[in-house]
Amino acid sequence: MNPFYQQARFLISAAKPDGFPPDEGMEVAFAGRSNAGKSSAINVLCNQRALARTSKTPGRTQLINFFALDETRRLVDLPGYGYAKVPEAMRRAWRKLMEHYLGERACLKGLVVVMDIRHPLTDHDWTMLGWARERGLAVHVLLTKADKIRRGPAMETARQVARALGDAGIEATVQPFSALKREGVDDAHGILDQWLGVTAEPGARAASE
Ligand SMILES: Nc1nc2c(ncn2[C@@H]2O[C@H](COP(=O)(O)OP(=O)(O)O)[C@@H](O)[C@H]2O)c(=O)[nH]1
Ligand SMILES: [Mg+2]
């Protein structure tokens, strides 16, 4: 476990841009369909049971949640999408909020798109990926719930998703992940470290492994 991410603390929730923390330092945002496993992934990456809330009733949070890692670095839990029962007005509000955040947030260094490995690349995922491409934002895809399928098909899905993104002109890295089995944590930390400029002290990193 990488001790840096264990420091994560809830900072603030915002329904509108005027509630965002100052656009300073560095952020990595997590996006994904409701119920894809986004909160579970954040919790496992931060080695905390209830940092980001997990839920069996999807589609309720329309807030952007900010978590502080240290004075200058943050993780951001974006509101889930794709939940069929969301009313049109809420959908519009979601779109406006996301377009604003992804389009304008200068401190945003990369976007983690969390997808259920059994249902990757939904229409809404492509919308998110399109926004990332427009901005030239780095993308990492976490294909989560990988414990639900066998290793061979999981690796094959990862290859297919990487190929589809490449074909669409989106530069992205892709990995299988399981919050349940805590698989893929080190790979995901490696990407976050790069984006956030985290250089673990050799001693600290060696001791944590
Ligand atoms: N088997 C399995 N279930 C998971 C995994 N990640 C999340 N879940 C379950 O999927 C449901 C939705 O997870 P949650 O993290 O709340 O999704 P979110 O809406 O994207 O934040 C919950 O019941 C989780 O326990 C995983 O890696 N494996
Ligand atoms: Mg969630």
JSON list of C-alpha atoms and ligand atoms in Angstrom, two decimals:
[
{"chain": "A", "resi": 1, "resn": "MET", "atom": "CA", "xyz": [0.00, 0.00, 0.00]},
{"chain": "A", "resi": 2, "resn": "ASN", "atom": "CA", "xyz": [1.26, 3.42, -0.97]},
{"chain": "A", "resi": 3, "resn": "PRO", "atom": "CA", "xyz": [1.10, 5.50, 2.24]},
{"chain": "A", "resi": 4, "resn": "PHE", "atom": "CA", "xyz": [0.67, 8.77, 0.37]},
{"chain": "A", "resi": 5, "resn": "TYR", "atom": "CA", "xyz": [-2.91, 7.99, -0.68]},
{"chain": "A", "resi": 6, "resn": "GLN", "atom": "CA", "xyz": [-3.83, 6.81, 2.78]},
{"chain": "A", "resi": 7, "resn": "GLN", "atom": "CA", "xyz": [-3.63, 10.44, 3.89]},
{"chain": "A", "resi": 8, "resn": "ALA", "atom": "CA", "xyz": [-6.74, 11.31, 1.85]},
{"chain": "A", "resi": 9, "resn": "ARG", "atom": "CA", "xyz": [-9.30, 13.34, 3.77]},
{"chain": "A", "resi": 10, "resn": "PHE", "atom": "CA", "xyz": [-12.70, 14.59, 2.68]},
{"chain": "A", "resi": 11, "resn": "LEU", "atom": "CA", "xyz": [-12.42, 18.27, 1.80]},
{"chain": "A", "resi": 12, "resn": "ILE", "atom": "CA", "xyz": [-15.70, 19.55, 0.39]},
{"chain": "A", "resi": 13, "resn": "SER", "atom": "CA", "xyz": [-18.70, 18.72, -1.80]},
{"chain": "A", "resi": 14, "resn": "ALA", "atom": "CA", "xyz": [-19.85, 21.13, -4.49]},
{"chain": "A", "resi": 15, "resn": "ALA", "atom": "CA", "xyz": [-22.98, 21.24, -6.62]},
{"chain": "A", "resi": 16, "resn": "LYS", "atom": "CA", "xyz": [-21.76, 24.31, -8.51]},
{"chain": "A", "resi": 17, "resn": "PRO", "atom": "CA", "xyz": [-18.43, 25.74, -9.66]},
{"chain": "A", "resi": 18, "resn": "ASP", "atom": "CA", "xyz": [-18.52, 28.47, -7.00]},
{"chain": "A", "resi": 19, "resn": "GLY", "atom": "CA", "xyz": [-18.24, 25.71, -4.41]},
{"chain": "A", "resi": 20, "resn": "PHE", "atom": "CA", "xyz": [-15.05, 24.22, -5.87]},
{"chain": "A", "resi": 21, "resn": "PRO", "atom": "CA", "xyz": [-11.81, 24.66, -3.92]},
{"chain": "A", "resi": 22, "resn": "PRO", "atom": "CA", "xyz": [-9.44, 27.22, -5.49]},
{"chain": "A", "resi": 23, "resn": "ASP", "atom": "CA", "xyz": [-8.15, 26.08, -8.88]},
{"chain": "A", "resi": 24, "resn": "GLU", "atom": "CA", "xyz": [-4.60, 25.56, -7.61]},
{"chain": "A", "resi": 25, "resn": "GLY", "atom": "CA", "xyz": [-2.24, 22.66, -7.12]},
{"chain": "A", "resi": 26, "resn": "MET", "atom": "CA", "xyz": [-3.09, 19.34, -8.81]},
{"chain": "A", "resi": 27, "resn": "GLU", "atom": "CA", "xyz": [-6.16, 17.19, -9.12]},
{"chain": "A", "resi": 28, "resn": "VAL", "atom": "CA", "xyz": [-7.04, 13.79, -10.55]},
{"chain": "A", "resi": 29, "resn": "ALA", "atom": "CA", "xyz": [-10.74, 13.19, -11.14]},
{"chain": "A", "resi": 30, "resn": "PHE", "atom": "CA", "xyz": [-12.66, 9.90, -11.18]},
{"chain": "A", "resi": 31, "resn": "ALA", "atom": "CA", "xyz": [-15.64, 9.54, -13.50]},
{"chain": "A", "resi": 32, "resn": "GLY", "atom": "CA", "xyz": [-17.90, 6.63, -14.26]},
{"chain": "A", "resi": 33, "resn": "ARG", "atom": "CA", "xyz": [-21.36, 5.27, -14.72]},
{"chain": "A", "resi": 34, "resn": "SER", "atom": "CA", "xyz": [-23.43, 5.05, -11.53]},
{"chain": "A", "resi": 35, "resn": "ASN", "atom": "CA", "xyz": [-22.73, 1.76, -9.81]},
{"chain": "A", "resi": 36, "resn": "ALA", "atom": "CA", "xyz": [-19.62, 1.08, -11.90]},
{"chain": "A", "resi": 37, "resn": "GLY", "atom": "CA", "xyz": [-17.54, 0.94, -8.72]},
{"chain": "A", "resi": 38, "resn": "LYS", "atom": "CA", "xyz": [-16.05, 4.42, -8.57]},
{"chain": "A", "resi": 39, "resn": "SER", "atom": "CA", "xyz": [-16.41, 5.03, -4.83]},
{"chain": "A", "resi": 40, "resn": "SER", "atom": "CA", "xyz": [-15.15, 1.52, -4.07]},
{"chain": "A", "resi": 41, "resn": "ALA", "atom": "CA", "xyz": [-12.08, 2.15, -6.25]},
{"chain": "A", "resi": 42, "resn": "ILE", "atom": "CA", "xyz": [-11.31, 5.45, -4.49]},
{"chain": "A", "resi": 43, "resn": "ASN", "atom": "CA", "xyz": [-11.68, 3.80, -1.10]},
{"chain": "A", "resi": 44, "resn": "VAL", "atom": "CA", "xyz": [-9.35, 0.93, -1.98]},
{"chain": "A", "resi": 45, "resn": "LEU", "atom": "CA", "xyz": [-6.78, 3.24, -3.57]},
{"chain": "A", "resi": 46, "resn": "CYS", "atom": "CA", "xyz": [-6.79, 5.29, -0.35]},
{"chain": "A", "resi": 47, "resn": "ASN", "atom": "CA", "xyz": [-6.98, 2.19, 1.85]},
{"chain": "A", "resi": 48, "resn": "GLN", "atom": "CA", "xyz": [-10.00, 3.58, 3.71]},
{"chain": "A", "resi": 49, "resn": "ARG", "atom": "CA", "xyz": [-13.30, 1.85, 4.12]},
{"chain": "A", "resi": 50, "resn": "ALA", "atom": "CA", "xyz": [-15.68, 4.79, 3.81]},
{"chain": "A", "resi": 51, "resn": "LEU", "atom": "CA", "xyz": [-13.82, 7.76, 2.37]},
{"chain": "A", "resi": 52, "resn": "ALA", "atom": "CA", "xyz": [-16.06, 7.94, -0.68]},
{"chain": "A", "resi": 53, "resn": "ARG", "atom": "CA", "xyz": [-19.44, 6.48, 0.13]},
{"chain": "A", "resi": 54, "resn": "THR", "atom": "CA", "xyz": [-20.46, 3.33, -1.70]},
{"chain": "A", "resi": 55, "resn": "SER", "atom": "CA", "xyz": [-24.05, 2.55, -2.40]},
{"chain": "A", "resi": 56, "resn": "LYS", "atom": "CA", "xyz": [-26.38, 0.00, -3.82]},
{"chain": "A", "resi": 57, "resn": "THR", "atom": "CA", "xyz": [-28.83, 2.71, -4.92]},
{"chain": "A", "resi": 58, "resn": "PRO", "atom": "CA", "xyz": [-27.14, 4.43, -7.83]},
{"chain": "A", "resi": 59, "resn": "GLY", "atom": "CA", "xyz": [-27.76, 7.83, -9.32]},
{"chain": "A", "resi": 60, "resn": "ARG", "atom": "CA", "xyz": [-28.35, 9.92, -6.24]},
{"chain": "A", "resi": 61, "resn": "THR", "atom": "CA", "xyz": [-25.17, 11.96, -5.92]},
{"chain": "A", "resi": 62, "resn": "GLN", "atom": "CA", "xyz": [-25.01, 14.97, -8.18]},
{"chain": "A", "resi": 63, "resn": "LEU", "atom": "CA", "xyz": [-22.19, 16.52, -6.22]},
{"chain": "A", "resi": 64, "resn": "ILE", "atom": "CA", "xyz": [-18.51, 16.77, -6.96]},
{"chain": "A", "resi": 65, "resn": "ASN", "atom": "CA", "xyz": [-16.60, 15.51, -3.91]},
{"chain": "A", "resi": 66, "resn": "PHE", "atom": "CA", "xyz": [-13.07, 16.74, -3.30]},
{"chain": "A", "resi": 67, "resn": "PHE", "atom": "CA", "xyz": [-10.56, 14.81, -1.19]},
{"chain": "A", "resi": 68, "resn": "ALA", "atom": "CA", "xyz": [-7.26, 16.33, -0.08]},
{"chain": "A", "resi": 69, "resn": "LEU", "atom": "CA", "xyz": [-4.14, 14.16, -0.26]},
{"chain": "A", "resi": 70, "resn": "ASP", "atom": "CA", "xyz": [-1.85, 16.91, 1.00]},
{"chain": "A", "resi": 71, "resn": "GLU", "atom": "CA", "xyz": [-1.65, 20.70, 0.81]},
{"chain": "A", "resi": 72, "resn": "THR", "atom": "CA", "xyz": [-1.57, 20.82, -2.97]},
{"chain": "A", "resi": 73, "resn": "ARG", "atom": "CA", "xyz": [-2.94, 17.53, -4.32]},
{"chain": "A", "resi": 74, "resn": "ARG", "atom": "CA", "xyz": [-6.52, 16.30, -4.49]},
{"chain": "A", "resi": 75, "resn": "LEU", "atom": "CA", "xyz": [-8.63, 13.40, -5.72]},
{"chain": "A", "resi": 76, "resn": "VAL", "atom": "CA", "xyz": [-12.06, 14.25, -7.07]},
{"chain": "A", "resi": 77, "resn": "ASP", "atom": "CA", "xyz": [-15.14, 12.02, -7.19]},
{"chain": "A", "resi": 78, "resn": "LEU", "atom": "CA", "xyz": [-17.34, 13.20, -10.06]},
{"chain": "A", "resi": 79, "resn": "PRO", "atom": "CA", "xyz": [-21.08, 12.47, -10.05]},
{"chain": "A", "resi": 80, "resn": "GLY", "atom": "CA", "xyz": [-22.02, 9.17, -11.68]},
{"chain": "A", "resi": 81, "resn": "TYR", "atom": "CA", "xyz": [-23.91, 9.04, -14.94]},
{"chain": "A", "resi": 82, "resn": "GLY", "atom": "CA", "xyz": [-26.06, 6.79, -17.05]},
{"chain": "A", "resi": 83, "resn": "TYR", "atom": "CA", "xyz": [-28.68, 6.02, -14.45]},
{"chain": "A", "resi": 84, "resn": "ALA", "atom": "CA", "xyz": [-31.92, 5.56, -16.40]},
{"chain": "A", "resi": 85, "resn": "LYS", "atom": "CA", "xyz": [-34.30, 7.04, -13.83]},
{"chain": "A", "resi": 86, "resn": "VAL", "atom": "CA", "xyz": [-32.66, 10.45, -13.56]},
{"chain": "A", "resi": 87, "resn": "PRO", "atom": "CA", "xyz": [-35.06, 13.24, -14.58]},
{"chain": "A", "resi": 88, "resn": "GLU", "atom": "CA", "xyz": [-34.15, 15.36, -17.61]},
{"chain": "A", "resi": 89, "resn": "ALA", "atom": "CA", "xyz": [-33.54, 18.54, -15.58]},
{"chain": "A", "resi": 90, "resn": "MET", "atom": "CA", "xyz": [-31.01, 16.69, -13.41]},
{"chain": "A", "resi": 91, "resn": "ARG", "atom": "CA", "xyz": [-29.34, 15.29, -16.51]},
{"chain": "A", "resi": 92, "resn": "ARG", "atom": "CA", "xyz": [-28.92, 18.79, -17.89]},
{"chain": "A", "resi": 93, "resn": "ALA", "atom": "CA", "xyz": [-27.51, 20.03, -14.60]},
{"chain": "A", "resi": 94, "resn": "TRP", "atom": "CA", "xyz": [-25.06, 17.11, -14.57]},
{"chain": "A", "resi": 95, "resn": "ARG", "atom": "CA", "xyz": [-23.93, 17.90, -18.09]},
{"chain": "A", "resi": 96, "resn": "LYS", "atom": "CA", "xyz": [-23.39, 21.57, -17.33]},
{"chain": "A", "resi": 97, "resn": "LEU", "atom": "CA", "xyz": [-21.44, 20.83, -14.17]},
{"chain": "A", "resi": 98, "resn": "MET", "atom": "CA", "xyz": [-19.25, 18.22, -15.86]},
{"chain": "A", "resi": 99, "resn": "GLU", "atom": "CA", "xyz": [-18.59, 20.35, -18.94]},
{"chain": "A", "resi": 100, "resn": "HIS", "atom": "CA", "xyz": [-17.57, 23.19, -16.70]},
{"chain": "A", "resi": 101, "resn": "TYR", "atom": "CA", "xyz": [-15.34, 21.08, -14.46]},
{"chain": "A", "resi": 102, "resn": "LEU", "atom": "CA", "xyz": [-13.66, 19.09, -17.24]},
{"chain": "A", "resi": 103, "resn": "GLY", "atom": "CA", "xyz": [-13.44, 22.02, -19.61]},
{"chain": "A", "resi": 104, "resn": "GLU", "atom": "CA", "xyz": [-12.09, 24.68, -17.30]},
{"chain": "A", "resi": 105, "resn": "ARG", "atom": "CA", "xyz": [-10.37, 23.19, -14.30]},
{"chain": "A", "resi": 106, "resn": "ALA", "atom": "CA", "xyz": [-6.73, 24.15, -14.84]},
{"chain": "A", "resi": 107, "resn": "CYS", "atom": "CA", "xyz": [-5.35, 22.06, -11.96]},
{"chain": "A", "resi": 108, "resn": "LEU", "atom": "CA", "xyz": [-6.90, 18.88, -13.43]},
{"chain": "A", "resi": 109, "resn": "LYS", "atom": "CA", "xyz": [-3.99, 16.64, -14.47]},
{"chain": "A", "resi": 110, "resn": "GLY", "atom": "CA", "xyz": [-5.78, 13.47, -15.49]},
{"chain": "A", "resi": 111, "resn": "LEU", "atom": "CA", "xyz": [-9.08, 11.64, -15.65]},
{"chain": "A", "resi": 112, "resn": "VAL", "atom": "CA", "xyz": [-9.66, 8.12, -14.35]},
{"chain": "A", "resi": 113, "resn": "VAL", "atom": "CA", "xyz": [-12.68, 6.59, -16.07]},
{"chain": "A", "resi": 114, "resn": "VAL", "atom": "CA", "xyz": [-14.07, 3.69, -14.05]},
{"chain": "A", "resi": 115, "resn": "MET", "atom": "CA", "xyz": [-16.01, 1.09, -16.03]},
{"chain": "A", "resi": 116, "resn": "ASP", "atom": "CA", "xyz": [-17.52, -2.24, -15.06]},
{"chain": "A", "resi": 117, "resn": "ILE", "atom": "CA", "xyz": [-15.30, -4.70, -16.94]},
{"chain": "A", "resi": 118, "resn": "ARG", "atom": "CA", "xyz": [-18.44, -6.53, -18.08]},
{"chain": "A", "resi": 119, "resn": "HIS", "atom": "CA", "xyz": [-19.98, -3.36, -19.61]},
{"chain": "A", "resi": 120, "resn": "PRO", "atom": "CA", "xyz": [-17.18, -1.09, -20.84]},
{"chain": "A", "resi": 121, "resn": "LEU", "atom": "CA", "xyz": [-17.47, 1.96, -23.10]},
{"chain": "A", "resi": 122, "resn": "THR", "atom": "CA", "xyz": [-21.10, 3.03, -22.70]},
{"chain": "A", "resi": 123, "resn": "ASP", "atom": "CA", "xyz": [-22.37, 6.07, -24.61]},
{"chain": "A", "resi": 124, "resn": "HIS", "atom": "CA", "xyz": [-21.84, 8.24, -21.54]},
{"chain": "A", "resi": 125, "resn": "ASP", "atom": "CA", "xyz": [-18.29, 6.92, -21.16]},
{"chain": "A", "resi": 126, "resn": "TRP", "atom": "CA", "xyz": [-17.62, 8.09, -24.72]},
{"chain": "A", "resi": 127, "resn": "THR", "atom": "CA", "xyz": [-19.04, 11.52, -23.85]},
{"chain": "A", "resi": 128, "resn": "MET", "atom": "CA", "xyz": [-16.56, 11.79, -20.97]},
{"chain": "A", "resi": 129, "resn": "LEU", "atom": "CA", "xyz": [-13.73, 10.52, -23.15]},
{"chain": "A", "resi": 130, "resn": "GLY", "atom": "CA", "xyz": [-14.68, 13.05, -25.83]},
{"chain": "A", "resi": 131, "resn": "TRP", "atom": "CA", "xyz": [-14.41, 15.90, -23.32]},
{"chain": "A", "resi": 132, "resn": "ALA", "atom": "CA", "xyz": [-11.03, 14.58, -22.21]},
{"chain": "A", "resi": 133, "resn": "ARG", "atom": "CA", "xyz": [-9.83, 14.42, -25.80]},
{"chain": "A", "resi": 134, "resn": "GLU", "atom": "CA", "xyz": [-11.00, 17.99, -26.50]},
{"chain": "A", "resi": 135, "resn": "ARG", "atom": "CA", "xyz": [-8.87, 19.17, -23.64]},
{"chain": "A", "resi": 136, "resn": "GLY", "atom": "CA", "xyz": [-5.92, 16.89, -24.31]},
{"chain": "A", "resi": 137, "resn": "LEU", "atom": "CA", "xyz": [-6.36, 15.43, -20.85]},
{"chain": "A", "resi": 138, "resn": "ALA", "atom": "CA", "xyz": [-4.58, 12.21, -19.87]},
{"chain": "A", "resi": 139, "resn": "VAL", "atom": "CA", "xyz": [-6.98, 9.28, -19.39]},
{"chain": "A", "resi": 140, "resn": "HIS", "atom": "CA", "xyz": [-6.62, 6.07, -17.39]},
{"chain": "A", "resi": 141, "resn": "VAL", "atom": "CA", "xyz": [-9.35, 3.46, -17.61]},
{"chain": "A", "resi": 142, "resn": "LEU", "atom": "CA", "xyz": [-10.01, 1.24, -14.58]},
{"chain": "A", "resi": 143, "resn": "LEU", "atom": "CA", "xyz": [-11.93, -1.82, -15.69]},
{"chain": "A", "resi": 144, "resn": "THR", "atom": "CA", "xyz": [-13.28, -2.74, -12.32]},
{"chain": "A", "resi": 145, "resn": "LYS", "atom": "CA", "xyz": [-15.15, -5.71, -10.85]},
{"chain": "A", "resi": 146, "resn": "ALA", "atom": "CA", "xyz": [-12.52, -7.83, -12.63]},
{"chain": "A", "resi": 147, "resn": "ASP", "atom": "CA", "xyz": [-13.16, -10.47, -9.95]},
{"chain": "A", "resi": 148, "resn": "LYS", "atom": "CA", "xyz": [-16.46, -11.16, -11.74]},
{"chain": "A", "resi": 149, "resn": "ILE", "atom": "CA", "xyz": [-14.73, -12.67, -14.77]},
{"chain": "A", "resi": 150, "resn": "ARG", "atom": "CA", "xyz": [-11.71, -14.87, -15.40]},
{"chain": "A", "resi": 151, "resn": "ARG", "atom": "CA", "xyz": [-8.26, -13.48, -15.91]},
{"chain": "A", "resi": 152, "resn": "GLY", "atom": "CA", "xyz": [-8.00, -14.32, -19.63]},
{"chain": "A", "resi": 153, "resn": "PRO", "atom": "CA", "xyz": [-11.20, -12.53, -20.66]},
{"chain": "A", "resi": 154, "resn": "ALA", "atom": "CA", "xyz": [-10.28, -9.62, -18.35]},
{"chain": "A", "resi": 155, "resn": "MET", "atom": "CA", "xyz": [-6.96, -9.10, -20.12]},
{"chain": "A", "resi": 156, "resn": "GLU", "atom": "CA", "xyz": [-8.67, -9.47, -23.50]},
{"chain": "A", "resi": 157, "resn": "THR", "atom": "CA", "xyz": [-11.26, -6.82, -22.57]},
{"chain": "A", "resi": 158, "resn": "ALA", "atom": "CA", "xyz": [-8.46, -4.50, -21.49]},
{"chain": "A", "resi": 159, "resn": "ARG", "atom": "CA", "xyz": [-6.75, -4.97, -24.87]},
{"chain": "A", "resi": 160, "resn": "GLN", "atom": "CA", "xyz": [-10.02, -4.35, -26.74]},
{"chain": "A", "resi": 161, "resn": "VAL", "atom": "CA", "xyz": [-10.80, -1.19, -24.79]},
{"chain": "A", "resi": 162, "resn": "ALA", "atom": "CA", "xyz": [-7.25, 0.12, -25.34]},
{"chain": "A", "resi": 163, "resn": "ARG", "atom": "CA", "xyz": [-7.61, -0.56, -29.06]},
{"chain": "A", "resi": 164, "resn": "ALA", "atom": "CA", "xyz": [-11.01, 1.15, -29.31]},
{"chain": "A", "resi": 165, "resn": "LEU", "atom": "CA", "xyz": [-9.65, 4.23, -27.54]},
{"chain": "A", "resi": 166, "resn": "GLY", "atom": "CA", "xyz": [-6.58, 4.29, -29.75]},
{"chain": "A", "resi": 167, "resn": "ASP", "atom": "CA", "xyz": [-8.79, 4.07, -32.84]},
{"chain": "A", "resi": 168, "resn": "ALA", "atom": "CA", "xyz": [-10.81, 7.03, -31.51]},
{"chain": "A", "resi": 169, "resn": "GLY", "atom": "CA", "xyz": [-7.64, 9.10, -31.11]},
{"chain": "A", "resi": 170, "resn": "ILE", "atom": "CA", "xyz": [-7.77, 9.06, -27.33]},
{"chain": "A", "resi": 171, "resn": "GLU", "atom": "CA", "xyz": [-4.47, 8.50, -25.60]},
{"chain": "A", "resi": 172, "resn": "ALA", "atom": "CA", "xyz": [-5.25, 6.31, -22.65]},
{"chain": "A", "resi": 173, "resn": "THR", "atom": "CA", "xyz": [-3.88, 3.58, -20.45]},
{"chain": "A", "resi": 174, "resn": "VAL", "atom": "CA", "xyz": [-6.16, 0.71, -19.46]},
{"chain": "A", "resi": 175, "resn": "GLN", "atom": "CA", "xyz": [-6.03, -1.85, -16.64]},
{"chain": "A", "resi": 176, "resn": "PRO", "atom": "CA", "xyz": [-8.25, -4.44, -14.98]},
{"chain": "A", "resi": 177, "resn": "PHE", "atom": "CA", "xyz": [-9.04, -3.64, -11.35]},
{"chain": "A", "resi": 178, "resn": "SER", "atom": "CA", "xyz": [-10.89, -5.21, -8.46]},
{"chain": "A", "resi": 179, "resn": "ALA", "atom": "CA", "xyz": [-11.86, -3.32, -5.33]},
{"chain": "A", "resi": 180, "resn": "LEU", "atom": "CA", "xyz": [-13.09, -6.58, -3.83]},
{"chain": "A", "resi": 181, "resn": "LYS", "atom": "CA", "xyz": [-9.79, -8.42, -4.32]},
{"chain": "A", "resi": 182, "resn": "ARG", "atom": "CA", "xyz": [-7.66, -5.26, -4.17]},
{"chain": "A", "resi": 183, "resn": "GLU", "atom": "CA", "xyz": [-6.15, -6.11, -7.54]},
{"chain": "A", "resi": 184, "resn": "GLY", "atom": "CA", "xyz": [-4.52, -3.51, -9.72]},
{"chain": "A", "resi": 185, "resn": "VAL", "atom": "CA", "xyz": [-3.89, -1.07, -6.87]},
{"chain": "A", "resi": 186, "resn": "ASP", "atom": "CA", "xyz": [-0.16, -0.67, -7.50]},
{"chain": "A", "resi": 187, "resn": "ASP", "atom": "CA", "xyz": [-0.66, -0.04, -11.23]},
{"chain": "A", "resi": 188, "resn": "ALA", "atom": "CA", "xyz": [-3.30, 2.60, -10.50]},
{"chain": "A", "resi": 189, "resn": "HIS", "atom": "CA", "xyz": [-1.06, 4.27, -7.90]},
{"chain": "A", "resi": 190, "resn": "GLY", "atom": "CA", "xyz": [1.71, 4.37, -10.49]},
{"chain": "A", "resi": 191, "resn": "ILE", "atom": "CA", "xyz": [-0.48, 6.40, -12.85]},
{"chain": "A", "resi": 192, "resn": "LEU", "atom": "CA", "xyz": [-1.67, 8.75, -10.08]},
{"chain": "A", "resi": 193, "resn": "ASP", "atom": "CA", "xyz": [1.94, 9.24, -8.94]},
{"chain": "A", "resi": 194, "resn": "GLN", "atom": "CA", "xyz": [2.91, 10.31, -12.45]},
{"chain": "A", "resi": 195, "resn": "TRP", "atom": "CA", "xyz": [0.03, 12.74, -12.88]},
{"chain": "A", "resi": 196, "resn": "LEU", "atom": "CA", "xyz": [0.32, 14.25, -9.41]},
{"chain": "A", "resi": 197, "resn": "GLY", "atom": "CA", "xyz": [4.11, 14.38, -9.44]},
{"chain": "A", "resi": 198, "resn": "VAL", "atom": "CA", "xyz": [4.34, 12.14, -6.40]},
{"chain": "A", "resi": 199, "resn": "THR", "atom": "CA", "xyz": [7.85, 10.87, -5.82]},
{"chain": "A", "resi": 200, "resn": "ALA", "atom": "CA", "xyz": [7.76, 8.36, -3.00]},
{"chain": "A", "resi": 201, "resn": "GLU", "atom": "CA", "xyz": [10.89, 8.30, -0.91]},
{"chain": "A", "resi": 202, "resn": "PRO", "atom": "CA", "xyz": [12.70, 5.08, -1.84]},
{"chain": "A", "resi": 203, "resn": "GLY", "atom": "CA", "xyz": [12.71, 3.94, 1.80]},
{"chain": "A", "resi": 204, "resn": "ALA", "atom": "CA", "xyz": [9.01, 4.64, 2.33]},
{"chain": "A", "resi": 205, "resn": "ARG", "atom": "CA", "xyz": [8.00, 2.91, -0.88]},
{"chain": "A", "resi": 206, "resn": "ALA", "atom": "CA", "xyz": [10.15, -0.15, -0.24]},
{"chain": "A", "resi": 207, "resn": "ALA", "atom": "CA", "xyz": [8.76, -0.49, 3.29]},
{"chain": "A", "resi": 208, "resn": "SER", "atom": "CA", "xyz": [5.18, -0.37, 2.02]},
{"chain": "A", "resi": 209, "resn": "GLU", "atom": "CA", "xyz": [5.61, -3.17, -0.48]},
{"chain": "B", "resi": 1, "resn": "LIG", "atom": "N1", "xyz": [-17.48, -7.82, -7.03]},
{"chain": "B", "resi": 1, "resn": "LIG", "atom": "C1", "xyz": [-17.17, -6.52, -6.98]},
{"chain": "B", "resi": 1, "resn": "LIG", "atom": "N2", "xyz": [-18.10, -5.62, -6.62]},
{"chain": "B", "resi": 1, "resn": "LIG", "atom": "C2", "xyz": [-17.75, -4.31, -6.61]},
{"chain": "B", "resi": 1, "resn": "LIG", "atom": "C3", "xyz": [-16.45, -3.87, -6.97]},
{"chain": "B", "resi": 1, "resn": "LIG", "atom": "N3", "xyz": [-16.42, -2.53, -6.88]},
{"chain": "B", "resi": 1, "resn": "LIG", "atom": "C4", "xyz": [-17.65, -2.15, -6.49]},
{"chain": "B", "resi": 1, "resn": "LIG", "atom": "N4", "xyz": [-18.47, -3.20, -6.31]},
{"chain": "B", "resi": 1, "resn": "LIG", "atom": "C5", "xyz": [-19.88, -3.17, -5.88]},
{"chain": "B", "resi": 1, "resn": "LIG", "atom": "O1", "xyz": [-20.64, -2.45, -6.85]},
{"chain": "B", "resi": 1, "resn": "LIG", "atom": "C6", "xyz": [-21.64, -1.62, -6.22]},
{"chain": "B", "resi": 1, "resn": "LIG", "atom": "C7", "xyz": [-21.44, -0.16, -6.61]},
{"chain": "B", "resi": 1, "resn": "LIG", "atom": "O2", "xyz": [-20.19, 0.28, -6.11]},
{"chain": "B", "resi": 1, "resn": "LIG", "atom": "P1", "xyz": [-19.89, 1.83, -5.86]},
{"chain": "B", "resi": 1, "resn": "LIG", "atom": "O3", "xyz": [-18.44, 1.92, -5.53]},
{"chain": "B", "resi": 1, "resn": "LIG", "atom": "O4", "xyz": [-20.85, 2.43, -4.90]},
{"chain": "B", "resi": 1, "resn": "LIG", "atom": "O5", "xyz": [-20.16, 2.43, -7.32]},
{"chain": "B", "resi": 1, "resn": "LIG", "atom": "P2", "xyz": [-20.23, 3.96, -7.82]},
{"chain": "B", "resi": 1, "resn": "LIG", "atom": "O6", "xyz": [-21.68, 4.28, -7.96]},
{"chain": "B", "resi": 1, "resn": "LIG", "atom": "O7", "xyz": [-19.56, 3.93, -9.15]},
{"chain": "B", "resi": 1, "resn": "LIG", "atom": "O8", "xyz": [-19.51, 4.80, -6.83]},
{"chain": "B", "resi": 1, "resn": "LIG", "atom": "C8", "xyz": [-21.49, -1.86, -4.72]},
{"chain": "B", "resi": 1, "resn": "LIG", "atom": "O9", "xyz": [-22.43, -2.83, -4.32]},
{"chain": "B", "resi": 1, "resn": "LIG", "atom": "C9", "xyz": [-20.06, -2.39, -4.59]},
{"chain": "B", "resi": 1, "resn": "LIG", "atom": "O10", "xyz": [-19.89, -3.22, -3.47]},
{"chain": "B", "resi": 1, "resn": "LIG", "atom": "C10", "xyz": [-15.47, -4.88, -7.34]},
{"chain": "B", "resi": 1, "resn": "LIG", "atom": "O11", "xyz": [-14.31, -4.61, -7.68]},
{"chain": "B", "resi": 1, "resn": "LIG", "atom": "N5", "xyz": [-15.90, -6.17, -7.33]},
{"chain": "B", "resi": 2, "resn": "MG", "atom": "MG", "xyz": [-20.17, 6.48, -5.79]}
]
